[in-house]
Amino acid sequence: MVAKITQKMIDFSKGNLHDINHFIKVYGYAKTIGQLENLDEKTQLTLEVAALVHDIACPLCREKYGTARGDLQEKEGLVLAHDFLQGTGLDAEIIDRVAFLVGHHHTLEGVDGIDWQILLEADYLVNADEGKQTKEKIEARMANMFKTASGTALLKSMYSKILED
């Protein structure tokens, strides 16, 4: 099922390699953190699907607003993700949760589940590289956003050269 959703999301991206590479990397980190944190099967599936579709609103936002700012992605993404996942075989509860996560994947307050927390962490692991984050910004995110032991360990390992400077 995840492979079919991956293919569907790649098709949806219409050859935008940046978007495709971004969500594939976020998916990889989310899957890894979720497995290291021993998530149950349903939560792991929810997380993996949310990671694949978390930026589904980016193309629309770029076209409609001229930017894909996080708040706009959240505003447009919730409905897009919900509609996109219809007919995939996922049960309604998982689709609703994925849509919620997509609608909150830039919101750091009110995190109500390990799936949301890991999605935030996985997305930042990729965004820190794509945005060429500074040591100070990475340290601040590590202190105020990262909560899982696995996500924190990945952040420290991945950005060890920057953090050592």
PDB file of C-alpha atoms in Angstrom, residues 12-143:
ATOM      1  CA  PHE A  12       1.131  13.865  -8.658  1.00  0.00           C
ATOM      2  CA  SER A  13       4.423  15.795  -8.526  1.00  0.00           C
ATOM      3  CA  LYS A  14       4.594  15.918 -12.342  1.00  0.00           C
ATOM      4  CA  GLY A  15       8.374  15.623 -12.593  1.00  0.00           C
ATOM      5  CA  ASN A  16       9.249  18.211  -9.929  1.00  0.00           C
ATOM      6  CA  LEU A  17      12.401  16.471  -8.719  1.00  0.00           C
ATOM      7  CA  HIS A  18      12.899  18.817  -5.770  1.00  0.00           C
ATOM      8  CA  ASP A  19       9.449  17.998  -4.391  1.00  0.00           C
ATOM      9  CA  ILE A  20       9.854  14.276  -5.092  1.00  0.00           C
ATOM     10  CA  ASN A  21      13.314  14.081  -3.519  1.00  0.00           C
ATOM     11  CA  HIS A  22      12.103  16.057  -0.504  1.00  0.00           C
ATOM     12  CA  PHE A  23       9.151  13.846   0.339  1.00  0.00           C
ATOM     13  CA  ILE A  24      11.115  10.647  -0.313  1.00  0.00           C
ATOM     14  CA  LYS A  25      13.824  11.792   2.117  1.00  0.00           C
ATOM     15  CA  VAL A  26      11.261  12.836   4.735  1.00  0.00           C
ATOM     16  CA  TYR A  27       9.566   9.455   4.295  1.00  0.00           C
ATOM     17  CA  GLY A  28      12.892   7.646   4.796  1.00  0.00           C
ATOM     18  CA  TYR A  29      13.708   9.501   7.980  1.00  0.00           C
ATOM     19  CA  ALA A  30      10.161   9.194   9.327  1.00  0.00           C
ATOM     20  CA  LYS A  31      10.120   5.458   8.642  1.00  0.00           C
ATOM     21  CA  THR A  32      13.512   5.038  10.315  1.00  0.00           C
ATOM     22  CA  ILE A  33      12.635   7.079  13.404  1.00  0.00           C
ATOM     23  CA  GLY A  34       9.267   5.342  13.733  1.00  0.00           C
ATOM     24  CA  GLN A  35      10.856   1.908  13.577  1.00  0.00           C
ATOM     25  CA  LEU A  36      13.600   2.893  16.044  1.00  0.00           C
ATOM     26  CA  GLU A  37      10.930   4.237  18.392  1.00  0.00           C
ATOM     27  CA  ASN A  38       9.007   0.931  18.078  1.00  0.00           C
ATOM     28  CA  LEU A  39       5.726   2.373  16.861  1.00  0.00           C
ATOM     29  CA  ASP A  40       2.773   0.052  16.552  1.00  0.00           C
ATOM     30  CA  GLU A  41       1.835  -0.982  13.003  1.00  0.00           C
ATOM     31  CA  LYS A  42      -1.090   1.444  12.589  1.00  0.00           C
ATOM     32  CA  THR A  43       0.855   4.457  13.863  1.00  0.00           C
ATOM     33  CA  GLN A  44       3.833   3.534  11.675  1.00  0.00           C
ATOM     34  CA  LEU A  45       1.596   3.306   8.602  1.00  0.00           C
ATOM     35  CA  THR A  46      -0.060   6.626   9.433  1.00  0.00           C
ATOM     36  CA  LEU A  47       3.349   8.261   9.864  1.00  0.00           C
ATOM     37  CA  GLU A  48       4.761   6.865   6.631  1.00  0.00           C
ATOM     38  CA  VAL A  49       1.763   7.961   4.572  1.00  0.00           C
ATOM     39  CA  ALA A  50       1.799  11.412   6.195  1.00  0.00           C
ATOM     40  CA  ALA A  51       5.497  11.765   5.372  1.00  0.00           C
ATOM     41  CA  LEU A  52       4.829  10.933   1.729  1.00  0.00           C
ATOM     42  CA  VAL A  53       2.010  13.455   1.325  1.00  0.00           C
ATOM     43  CA  HIS A  54       3.024  16.131   3.851  1.00  0.00           C
ATOM     44  CA  ASP A  55       3.891  18.690   1.139  1.00  0.00           C
ATOM     45  CA  ILE A  56       1.042  17.828  -1.213  1.00  0.00           C
ATOM     46  CA  ALA A  57      -0.101  21.460  -1.197  1.00  0.00           C
ATOM     47  CA  CYS A  58       3.218  22.923  -2.383  1.00  0.00           C
ATOM     48  CA  PRO A  59       2.379  22.989  -6.110  1.00  0.00           C
ATOM     49  CA  LEU A  60      -1.028  24.567  -5.445  1.00  0.00           C
ATOM     50  CA  CYS A  61       0.440  27.106  -3.026  1.00  0.00           C
ATOM     51  CA  ARG A  62       3.165  28.132  -5.461  1.00  0.00           C
ATOM     52  CA  GLU A  63       0.545  28.626  -8.168  1.00  0.00           C
ATOM     53  CA  LYS A  64      -2.132  30.264  -6.011  1.00  0.00           C
ATOM     54  CA  TYR A  65       0.007  32.370  -3.657  1.00  0.00           C
ATOM     55  CA  GLY A  66       3.416  32.521  -5.324  1.00  0.00           C
ATOM     56  CA  THR A  67       4.949  30.827  -2.287  1.00  0.00           C
ATOM     57  CA  ALA A  68       4.772  27.519  -0.461  1.00  0.00           C
ATOM     58  CA  ARG A  69       5.027  28.957   3.057  1.00  0.00           C
ATOM     59  CA  GLY A  70       4.291  26.474   5.819  1.00  0.00           C
ATOM     60  CA  ASP A  71       1.082  28.121   6.983  1.00  0.00           C
ATOM     61  CA  LEU A  72      -0.303  28.038   3.441  1.00  0.00           C
ATOM     62  CA  GLN A  73       0.717  24.385   3.015  1.00  0.00           C
ATOM     63  CA  GLU A  74      -1.176  23.546   6.189  1.00  0.00           C
ATOM     64  CA  LYS A  75      -4.255  25.525   5.108  1.00  0.00           C
ATOM     65  CA  GLU A  76      -4.491  23.897   1.668  1.00  0.00           C
ATOM     66  CA  GLY A  77      -2.927  20.520   2.463  1.00  0.00           C
ATOM     67  CA  LEU A  78      -5.476  19.091   4.848  1.00  0.00           C
ATOM     68  CA  VAL A  79      -8.243  18.862   2.222  1.00  0.00           C
ATOM     69  CA  LEU A  80      -5.859  17.926  -0.603  1.00  0.00           C
ATOM     70  CA  ALA A  81      -4.390  15.026   1.399  1.00  0.00           C
ATOM     71  CA  HIS A  82      -7.821  13.798   2.421  1.00  0.00           C
ATOM     72  CA  ASP A  83      -9.044  13.779  -1.187  1.00  0.00           C
ATOM     73  CA  PHE A  84      -5.783  12.309  -2.530  1.00  0.00           C
ATOM     74  CA  LEU A  85      -5.976   9.300  -0.209  1.00  0.00           C
ATOM     75  CA  GLN A  86      -9.551   8.343  -1.090  1.00  0.00           C
ATOM     76  CA  GLY A  87      -9.646   5.009  -2.897  1.00  0.00           C
ATOM     77  CA  THR A  88      -6.185   3.930  -1.715  1.00  0.00           C
ATOM     78  CA  GLY A  89      -7.494   1.222   0.599  1.00  0.00           C
ATOM     79  CA  LEU A  90      -6.607   3.104   3.778  1.00  0.00           C
ATOM     80  CA  ASP A  91      -9.321   3.129   6.392  1.00  0.00           C
ATOM     81  CA  ALA A  92     -11.098   6.409   7.120  1.00  0.00           C
ATOM     82  CA  GLU A  93      -9.479   6.821  10.540  1.00  0.00           C
ATOM     83  CA  ILE A  94      -5.970   6.703   9.059  1.00  0.00           C
ATOM     84  CA  ILE A  95      -6.939   9.053   6.217  1.00  0.00           C
ATOM     85  CA  ASP A  96      -8.377  11.535   8.719  1.00  0.00           C
ATOM     86  CA  ARG A  97      -5.251  11.393  10.871  1.00  0.00           C
ATOM     87  CA  VAL A  98      -2.915  11.762   7.874  1.00  0.00           C
ATOM     88  CA  ALA A  99      -4.919  14.767   6.665  1.00  0.00           C
ATOM     89  CA  PHE A 100      -4.701  16.275  10.149  1.00  0.00           C
ATOM     90  CA  LEU A 101      -0.929  15.744  10.223  1.00  0.00           C
ATOM     91  CA  VAL A 102      -0.532  17.335   6.792  1.00  0.00           C
ATOM     92  CA  GLY A 103      -2.579  20.277   8.068  1.00  0.00           C
ATOM     93  CA  HIS A 104      -0.249  20.663  11.057  1.00  0.00           C
ATOM     94  CA  HIS A 105       3.213  19.612   9.852  1.00  0.00           C
ATOM     95  CA  HIS A 106       4.676  23.075  10.468  1.00  0.00           C
ATOM     96  CA  THR A 107       2.918  23.582  13.817  1.00  0.00           C
ATOM     97  CA  LEU A 108       5.121  22.940  16.828  1.00  0.00           C
ATOM     98  CA  GLU A 109       2.484  23.611  19.497  1.00  0.00           C
ATOM     99  CA  GLY A 110      -0.106  21.115  20.655  1.00  0.00           C
ATOM    100  CA  VAL A 111       1.643  18.006  19.342  1.00  0.00           C
ATOM    101  CA  ASP A 112      -0.747  15.238  20.353  1.00  0.00           C
ATOM    102  CA  GLY A 113       0.968  12.098  19.167  1.00  0.00           C
ATOM    103  CA  ILE A 114       4.237  10.408  18.360  1.00  0.00           C
ATOM    104  CA  ASP A 115       3.312  10.381  14.650  1.00  0.00           C
ATOM    105  CA  TRP A 116       3.080  14.197  14.613  1.00  0.00           C
ATOM    106  CA  GLN A 117       6.317  14.544  16.585  1.00  0.00           C
ATOM    107  CA  ILE A 118       8.257  12.262  14.275  1.00  0.00           C
ATOM    108  CA  LEU A 119       6.866  13.961  11.155  1.00  0.00           C
ATOM    109  CA  LEU A 120       8.125  17.313  12.482  1.00  0.00           C
ATOM    110  CA  GLU A 121      11.543  15.830  13.186  1.00  0.00           C
ATOM    111  CA  ALA A 122      11.874  14.018   9.854  1.00  0.00           C
ATOM    112  CA  ASP A 123      10.838  17.110   7.899  1.00  0.00           C
ATOM    113  CA  TYR A 124      13.361  19.230   9.776  1.00  0.00           C
ATOM    114  CA  LEU A 125      16.171  16.749   9.139  1.00  0.00           C
ATOM    115  CA  VAL A 126      15.637  17.377   5.430  1.00  0.00           C
ATOM    116  CA  ASN A 127      14.818  21.085   5.670  1.00  0.00           C
ATOM    117  CA  ALA A 128      17.974  21.801   7.668  1.00  0.00           C
ATOM    118  CA  ASP A 129      20.055  20.537   4.768  1.00  0.00           C
ATOM    119  CA  GLU A 130      17.949  22.070   2.020  1.00  0.00           C
ATOM    120  CA  GLY A 131      17.942  25.419   3.823  1.00  0.00           C
ATOM    121  CA  LYS A 132      21.636  25.258   4.790  1.00  0.00           C
ATOM    122  CA  GLN A 133      20.771  25.844   8.436  1.00  0.00           C
ATOM    123  CA  THR A 134      23.362  27.373  10.767  1.00  0.00           C
ATOM    124  CA  LYS A 135      24.774  25.722  13.854  1.00  0.00           C
ATOM    125  CA  GLU A 136      22.699  28.061  16.020  1.00  0.00           C
ATOM    126  CA  LYS A 137      19.448  27.219  14.231  1.00  0.00           C
ATOM    127  CA  ILE A 138      20.119  23.466  14.392  1.00  0.00           C
ATOM    128  CA  GLU A 139      20.966  23.680  18.107  1.00  0.00           C
ATOM    129  CA  ALA A 140      17.800  25.695  18.767  1.00  0.00           C
ATOM    130  CA  ARG A 141      15.632  23.158  16.932  1.00  0.00           C
ATOM    131  CA  MET A 142      17.331  20.302  18.752  1.00  0.00           C
ATOM    132  CA  ALA A 143      16.516  21.981  22.065  1.00  0.00           C
TER     133      ALA A 143
END
